[in-house]
Amino acid sequence: MTRTIAKLATVSALALSVALGAGAAQAKEFLLGSELPLTGSLARVGQGMHEGIAVAIDMANKSYAGKHSFKVETIDDETSPAKAVAAVEKLAGEGVVAITGGYGSNIIGPASEAAQKAGLVYITSGGVSPELTQRGYPTFFRINNTDGYALAMIGLLQDMGAKKVSIVYLNKDATSSLAKQVNTALTAKGVTVGMHEFDGSTSDFKPLMNKVKLQDRPDVIAMVGYENDYVGILRASKVLKPQVKAMVGVWSLATAQMAKEFPDLMENVYGTSMLPYPVEFTQPEAVEFAATYKKLFNKDPDYLGQFGYVQTRLLIDAVVRADEAGTLGKGGLPEELRKTDANTLIGRVTFDKNGDNLNFTHRMGQHQGGKVVLVWPKDAANGKMNFPAVPW
């Protein structure tokens, strides 16, 4: 198991100590834990969230300077549920006050169960499966959910006027739930939908995409999976060239990283994104977030970093409130998180009794010339969608 101490948090804490001298020694230091896929099939998205968490630590150490300071210890779960559980158990043994991170509902499920057993808050933006908030765990919180992704995909498909849609989806909890939700909504609106399931071992998507091409003959192909799945589907589609008007996906697709690594596959492809790329910010906190991200990582943030930042900053603020109320060491952190009502970089966040943020709705971006342009909804768009248009 690979373990990484967030060096940026350490650097920030050291700089704070030098700047404040003896006063910094009086500041209360809190250790957060983070379990993330930094290697394995979800490494790209795990790294994005990891960077956002580091930005939250850096900014919090500035805003709470002299009073509170924060560090984060991160353990690589290697995209493995078993190793995620082991990571949470290890972090609990090292005295972290809460855990931020996780990616993939099938990984977050057992990891957050381990956190619940340890009495630790687990907050994430990487697990959207409805089942996660139906377990009744008082320590589980998330800032996004399947409904927000489904609304974005359905809204875009409606604006396109799609009459026939093929949904190609990975057969895991989160991806299956989202695919079925989109199917139900589109069918109710009179759209003809073809459902095509694949499993995580699929590496050659040509047989599946040939079936879609010859049998469904859709207007749009909707992809519900993760990064490696999208790459496989798009490569197969580029060979077979189905007569579609658009290729649409969801999480981990409309990102700067995908644009840089797979420029031949991404052009005109749609995916969920809270941010355009290059990023455009005007609100003060957002401007500071982008500047800090640039300082720490020498690049602009994408929405994965944005999510990691928001979940961690909300957690930090709740830790401070619980500490000041004298309840942090008495199990009061979940209660403080449920008092959250914040306007954040992803919109308003509040948590219901199950730890879900029912305010969440996503946006859709499209890869255009190496950039990610927000194209849906209209009031958040910073450009127009290329339609019809595909990568080939």
CSV table of C-alpha atoms in Angstrom, one decimal, residues 47-352:
chain,number,residue,atom,x,y,z
A,47,GLN,CA,-5.3,12.5,-8.4
A,48,GLY,CA,-7.7,15.3,-9.3
A,49,MET,CA,-9.6,15.0,-6.1
A,50,HIS,CA,-6.3,14.7,-4.2
A,51,GLU,CA,-5.2,18.1,-5.6
A,52,GLY,CA,-8.4,19.8,-4.6
A,53,ILE,CA,-8.1,18.5,-1.1
A,54,ALA,CA,-4.6,19.9,-0.9
A,55,VAL,CA,-5.9,23.3,-2.0
A,56,ALA,CA,-8.5,23.2,0.7
A,57,ILE,CA,-5.9,22.5,3.3
A,58,ASP,CA,-3.7,25.3,2.1
A,59,MET,CA,-6.5,27.9,2.0
A,60,ALA,CA,-7.9,26.8,5.4
A,61,ASN,CA,-4.4,27.2,7.0
A,62,LYS,CA,-4.4,30.8,5.7
A,63,SER,CA,-7.9,31.7,6.8
A,64,TYR,CA,-7.6,30.1,10.3
A,65,ALA,CA,-4.0,31.2,10.8
A,66,GLY,CA,-2.9,31.4,14.4
A,67,LYS,CA,-6.1,29.7,15.6
A,68,HIS,CA,-6.3,26.3,13.9
A,69,SER,CA,-4.1,24.4,11.4
A,70,PHE,CA,-4.8,21.4,9.3
A,71,LYS,CA,-2.9,18.5,7.7
A,72,VAL,CA,-4.0,15.6,5.7
A,73,GLU,CA,-2.7,12.0,5.6
A,74,THR,CA,-3.5,10.3,2.3
A,75,ILE,CA,-3.4,6.5,1.7
A,76,ASP,CA,-3.6,5.2,-1.9
A,77,ASP,CA,-6.4,2.6,-2.1
A,78,GLU,CA,-5.1,1.4,-5.5
A,79,THR,CA,-8.7,1.3,-6.9
A,80,SER,CA,-9.4,-1.6,-4.6
A,81,PRO,CA,-12.3,-1.9,-2.2
A,82,ALA,CA,-10.4,-4.1,0.2
A,83,LYS,CA,-7.4,-1.8,0.3
A,84,ALA,CA,-9.8,1.2,0.8
A,85,VAL,CA,-11.2,-0.5,3.9
A,86,ALA,CA,-7.7,-1.2,5.2
A,87,ALA,CA,-6.7,2.4,4.5
A,88,VAL,CA,-9.7,3.7,6.5
A,89,GLU,CA,-8.9,1.4,9.4
A,90,LYS,CA,-5.3,2.5,9.4
A,91,LEU,CA,-6.2,6.2,9.3
A,92,ALA,CA,-8.7,5.6,12.2
A,93,GLY,CA,-5.8,4.1,14.2
A,94,GLU,CA,-3.7,7.1,13.6
A,95,GLY,CA,-6.2,9.4,15.1
A,96,VAL,CA,-7.6,11.4,12.2
A,97,VAL,CA,-10.7,13.5,13.0
A,98,ALA,CA,-12.5,12.6,9.8
A,99,ILE,CA,-12.0,11.3,6.3
A,100,THR,CA,-12.3,13.1,2.9
A,101,GLY,CA,-11.9,11.4,-0.4
A,102,GLY,CA,-12.9,8.1,-2.0
A,103,TYR,CA,-13.9,7.5,-5.7
A,104,GLY,CA,-16.2,4.9,-7.1
A,105,SER,CA,-19.4,3.8,-5.3
A,106,ASN,CA,-18.2,0.2,-5.1
A,107,ILE,CA,-15.1,1.4,-3.3
A,108,ILE,CA,-16.7,4.1,-1.2
A,109,GLY,CA,-19.4,1.7,0.1
A,110,PRO,CA,-17.2,-0.6,2.1
A,111,ALA,CA,-14.7,2.2,2.9
A,112,SER,CA,-17.5,4.4,4.4
A,113,GLU,CA,-18.8,1.4,6.3
A,114,ALA,CA,-15.4,1.0,7.9
A,115,ALA,CA,-15.5,4.7,8.8
A,116,GLN,CA,-19.0,4.3,10.3
A,117,LYS,CA,-17.7,1.5,12.5
A,118,ALA,CA,-14.8,3.7,13.6
A,119,GLY,CA,-17.2,6.6,14.4
A,120,LEU,CA,-15.5,8.8,11.7
A,121,VAL,CA,-17.2,11.2,9.3
A,122,TYR,CA,-16.6,10.2,5.7
A,123,ILE,CA,-17.3,12.9,3.1
A,124,THR,CA,-17.0,12.4,-0.6
A,125,SER,CA,-17.9,13.6,-4.1
A,126,GLY,CA,-16.9,10.3,-5.7
A,127,GLY,CA,-19.8,8.1,-4.9
A,128,VAL,CA,-23.2,8.9,-6.4
A,129,SER,CA,-25.0,5.5,-6.1
A,130,PRO,CA,-28.4,6.0,-4.4
A,131,GLU,CA,-27.7,3.0,-2.1
A,132,LEU,CA,-25.0,4.9,-0.3
A,133,THR,CA,-27.4,7.3,1.4
A,134,GLN,CA,-30.0,4.6,2.0
A,135,ARG,CA,-27.9,2.8,4.6
A,136,GLY,CA,-28.8,5.2,7.4
A,137,TYR,CA,-25.1,5.9,8.3
A,138,PRO,CA,-25.0,9.2,10.4
A,139,THR,CA,-21.3,9.6,9.5
A,140,PHE,CA,-21.7,9.5,5.7
A,141,PHE,CA,-21.9,12.7,3.6
A,142,ARG,CA,-21.6,13.5,-0.1
A,143,ILE,CA,-22.0,16.7,-2.1
A,144,ASN,CA,-23.3,15.2,-5.3
A,145,ASN,CA,-25.6,12.4,-6.4
A,146,THR,CA,-27.0,10.4,-9.3
A,147,ASP,CA,-30.0,12.7,-9.7
A,148,GLY,CA,-27.8,15.7,-10.5
A,149,TYR,CA,-25.9,13.8,-13.2
A,150,ALA,CA,-29.1,12.3,-14.7
A,151,LEU,CA,-30.8,15.7,-14.9
A,152,ALA,CA,-27.8,17.1,-16.8
A,153,MET,CA,-27.6,14.2,-19.3
A,154,ILE,CA,-31.4,14.2,-19.9
A,155,GLY,CA,-31.5,17.9,-20.3
A,156,LEU,CA,-28.8,17.9,-22.9
A,157,LEU,CA,-30.4,15.1,-24.8
A,158,GLN,CA,-33.7,16.9,-24.8
A,159,ASP,CA,-32.1,20.1,-26.1
A,160,MET,CA,-30.5,18.0,-28.9
A,161,GLY,CA,-34.0,16.7,-29.8
A,162,ALA,CA,-32.7,13.1,-29.7
A,163,LYS,CA,-35.4,10.5,-30.7
A,164,LYS,CA,-33.3,7.4,-30.4
A,165,VAL,CA,-30.6,6.9,-27.8
A,166,SER,CA,-28.3,3.9,-27.1
A,167,ILE,CA,-27.1,3.8,-23.5
A,168,VAL,CA,-23.8,1.9,-23.1
A,169,TYR,CA,-23.1,1.4,-19.4
A,170,LEU,CA,-20.8,-0.4,-17.0
A,171,ASN,CA,-22.6,-2.9,-14.7
A,172,LYS,CA,-21.6,-1.4,-11.4
A,173,ASP,CA,-23.9,0.1,-8.8
A,174,ALA,CA,-23.5,3.8,-9.6
A,175,THR,CA,-23.3,3.4,-13.4
A,176,SER,CA,-26.2,1.0,-13.6
A,177,SER,CA,-28.4,3.3,-11.4
A,178,LEU,CA,-27.6,6.3,-13.6
A,179,ALA,CA,-28.2,4.5,-16.8
A,180,LYS,CA,-31.5,3.1,-15.6
A,181,GLN,CA,-32.6,6.5,-14.4
A,182,VAL,CA,-31.8,8.1,-17.7
A,183,ASN,CA,-33.6,5.3,-19.5
A,184,THR,CA,-36.8,5.7,-17.5
A,185,ALA,CA,-36.9,9.4,-17.9
A,186,LEU,CA,-36.2,9.4,-21.7
A,187,THR,CA,-38.7,6.5,-22.3
A,188,ALA,CA,-41.4,8.5,-20.5
A,189,LYS,CA,-40.7,11.4,-22.9
A,190,GLY,CA,-41.2,9.2,-25.9
A,191,VAL,CA,-37.6,8.6,-26.7
A,192,THR,CA,-36.6,5.1,-28.0
A,193,VAL,CA,-33.8,3.8,-25.8
A,194,GLY,CA,-31.5,0.8,-26.3
A,195,MET,CA,-29.7,-0.5,-23.2
A,196,HIS,CA,-26.3,-2.2,-23.5
A,197,GLU,CA,-24.5,-3.4,-20.4
A,198,PHE,CA,-20.8,-4.3,-20.2
A,199,ASP,CA,-18.6,-5.4,-17.4
A,200,GLY,CA,-15.3,-4.1,-16.1
A,201,SER,CA,-13.2,-6.7,-17.9
A,202,THR,CA,-14.3,-5.5,-21.3
A,203,SER,CA,-11.3,-4.3,-23.3
A,204,ASP,CA,-12.6,-4.7,-26.9
A,205,PHE,CA,-15.8,-2.6,-27.4
A,206,LYS,CA,-16.1,-3.2,-31.2
A,207,PRO,CA,-18.6,-6.1,-30.9
A,208,LEU,CA,-20.9,-4.0,-28.6
A,209,MET,CA,-20.6,-0.9,-30.7
A,210,ASN,CA,-21.2,-2.8,-33.9
A,211,LYS,CA,-24.5,-4.1,-32.3
A,212,VAL,CA,-25.4,-0.5,-31.4
A,213,LYS,CA,-24.6,0.6,-35.0
A,214,LEU,CA,-26.5,-2.1,-36.8
A,215,GLN,CA,-29.5,-2.8,-34.5
A,216,ASP,CA,-30.2,0.5,-32.7
A,217,ARG,CA,-29.2,3.0,-35.3
A,218,PRO,CA,-29.4,5.8,-32.6
A,219,ASP,CA,-29.2,9.5,-32.9
A,220,VAL,CA,-27.0,9.7,-29.9
A,221,ILE,CA,-24.8,7.2,-27.9
A,222,ALA,CA,-24.8,7.9,-24.2
A,223,MET,CA,-21.8,6.4,-22.3
A,224,VAL,CA,-22.1,5.7,-18.6
A,225,GLY,CA,-18.7,4.5,-17.2
A,226,TYR,CA,-15.3,5.7,-16.2
A,227,GLU,CA,-12.2,7.0,-18.1
A,228,ASN,CA,-10.9,3.7,-19.4
A,229,ASP,CA,-14.4,2.7,-20.6
A,230,TYR,CA,-14.9,5.9,-22.5
A,231,VAL,CA,-11.5,5.5,-24.2
A,232,GLY,CA,-12.4,2.0,-25.3
A,233,ILE,CA,-15.9,2.9,-26.5
A,234,LEU,CA,-14.6,6.0,-28.4
A,235,ARG,CA,-11.8,4.0,-30.0
A,236,ALA,CA,-14.2,1.3,-31.2
A,237,SER,CA,-16.7,3.9,-32.5
A,238,LYS,CA,-13.9,5.8,-34.4
A,239,VAL,CA,-13.2,2.5,-36.3
A,240,LEU,CA,-16.9,1.6,-36.9
A,241,LYS,CA,-18.2,5.1,-37.4
A,242,PRO,CA,-21.9,4.7,-36.4
A,243,GLN,CA,-24.1,7.3,-38.0
A,244,VAL,CA,-24.8,9.3,-34.8
A,245,LYS,CA,-25.1,13.0,-34.1
A,246,ALA,CA,-23.3,13.0,-30.7
A,247,MET,CA,-21.3,11.0,-28.2
A,248,VAL,CA,-22.4,11.9,-24.6
A,249,GLY,CA,-20.9,10.7,-21.3
A,250,VAL,CA,-20.9,11.7,-17.7
A,251,TRP,CA,-18.2,11.9,-15.0
A,252,SER,CA,-14.5,12.0,-15.6
A,253,LEU,CA,-14.9,12.7,-19.3
A,254,ALA,CA,-15.0,16.5,-20.0
A,255,THR,CA,-11.7,17.2,-18.2
A,256,ALA,CA,-8.5,18.9,-19.2
A,257,GLN,CA,-6.6,15.7,-18.6
A,258,MET,CA,-8.7,13.7,-21.1
A,259,ALA,CA,-8.3,16.5,-23.6
A,260,LYS,CA,-4.5,16.3,-23.2
A,261,GLU,CA,-4.1,12.6,-23.2
A,262,PHE,CA,-6.6,11.6,-25.9
A,263,PRO,CA,-7.0,14.5,-28.3
A,264,ASP,CA,-7.8,12.2,-31.2
A,265,LEU,CA,-10.8,10.8,-29.3
A,266,MET,CA,-12.3,13.7,-27.4
A,267,GLU,CA,-13.1,16.3,-30.0
A,268,ASN,CA,-16.9,17.1,-29.8
A,269,VAL,CA,-17.5,14.6,-27.0
A,270,TYR,CA,-19.8,15.7,-24.1
A,271,GLY,CA,-19.5,15.0,-20.4
A,272,THR,CA,-20.5,16.5,-17.1
A,273,SER,CA,-18.4,19.4,-15.9
A,274,MET,CA,-18.9,22.2,-13.4
A,275,LEU,CA,-16.1,24.2,-15.0
A,276,PRO,CA,-15.0,25.2,-18.5
A,277,TYR,CA,-11.3,24.7,-19.4
A,278,PRO,CA,-9.5,27.0,-19.4
A,279,VAL,CA,-11.2,27.9,-16.1
A,280,GLU,CA,-13.1,31.2,-15.7
A,281,PHE,CA,-13.7,32.5,-12.2
A,282,THR,CA,-15.0,35.8,-10.9
A,283,GLN,CA,-16.3,35.1,-7.3
A,284,PRO,CA,-13.6,35.9,-4.7
A,285,GLU,CA,-13.3,32.4,-3.1
A,286,ALA,CA,-13.2,30.9,-6.6
A,287,VAL,CA,-10.5,33.3,-7.8
A,288,GLU,CA,-8.4,32.4,-4.7
A,289,PHE,CA,-9.1,28.7,-5.3
A,290,ALA,CA,-7.9,28.9,-8.9
A,291,ALA,CA,-4.8,31.0,-7.9
A,292,THR,CA,-3.9,28.5,-5.1
A,293,TYR,CA,-4.3,25.6,-7.5
A,294,LYS,CA,-2.1,27.2,-10.0
A,295,LYS,CA,0.5,28.0,-7.4
A,296,LEU,CA,0.6,24.4,-6.0
A,297,PHE,CA,0.3,22.4,-9.2
A,298,ASN,CA,1.2,24.9,-12.0
A,299,LYS,CA,-2.0,24.2,-13.9
A,300,ASP,CA,-5.6,25.3,-14.0
A,301,PRO,CA,-8.1,23.3,-11.9
A,302,ASP,CA,-10.8,21.1,-13.4
A,303,TYR,CA,-14.1,20.0,-11.8
A,304,LEU,CA,-12.6,17.0,-10.0
A,305,GLY,CA,-10.3,19.3,-8.0
A,306,GLN,CA,-13.2,21.6,-7.5
A,307,PHE,CA,-15.2,18.8,-5.9
A,308,GLY,CA,-12.3,17.7,-3.7
A,309,TYR,CA,-11.9,21.3,-2.5
A,310,VAL,CA,-15.5,21.9,-1.7
A,311,GLN,CA,-16.0,18.7,0.3
A,312,THR,CA,-12.8,19.2,2.3
A,313,ARG,CA,-13.5,22.9,3.0
A,314,LEU,CA,-17.0,22.1,4.3
A,315,LEU,CA,-15.5,19.4,6.5
A,316,ILE,CA,-12.8,21.7,7.8
A,317,ASP,CA,-15.3,24.5,8.7
A,318,ALA,CA,-17.5,21.9,10.5
A,319,VAL,CA,-14.5,20.7,12.4
A,320,VAL,CA,-13.8,24.2,13.6
A,321,ARG,CA,-17.4,24.8,14.6
A,322,ALA,CA,-17.5,21.5,16.5
A,323,ASP,CA,-14.2,22.3,18.2
A,324,GLU,CA,-15.4,25.7,19.3
A,325,ALA,CA,-18.6,24.2,20.6
A,326,GLY,CA,-16.7,21.7,22.6
A,327,THR,CA,-18.4,18.7,20.8
A,328,LEU,CA,-15.6,17.5,18.4
A,329,GLY,CA,-14.3,14.9,20.8
A,330,LYS,CA,-17.9,13.9,21.8
A,331,GLY,CA,-19.2,12.8,18.4
A,332,GLY,CA,-20.5,16.2,17.5
A,333,LEU,CA,-19.0,16.5,14.0
A,334,PRO,CA,-21.9,14.8,12.1
A,335,GLU,CA,-24.3,17.2,13.7
A,336,GLU,CA,-22.2,20.2,12.7
A,337,LEU,CA,-22.0,19.0,9.1
A,338,ARG,CA,-25.8,18.7,9.0
A,339,LYS,CA,-26.0,22.4,10.0
A,340,THR,CA,-24.1,23.3,6.8
A,341,ASP,CA,-25.9,25.7,4.5
A,342,ALA,CA,-23.2,27.1,2.2
A,343,ASN,CA,-23.0,28.7,-1.2
A,344,THR,CA,-20.0,26.9,-2.7
A,345,LEU,CA,-18.0,26.6,-6.0
A,346,ILE,CA,-20.6,23.9,-7.0
A,347,GLY,CA,-23.6,25.8,-5.8
A,348,ARG,CA,-25.6,25.6,-2.6
A,349,VAL,CA,-24.8,22.6,-0.3
A,350,THR,CA,-27.0,21.4,2.5
A,351,PHE,CA,-27.2,17.9,3.9
A,352,ASP,CA,-30.4,15.9,4.6
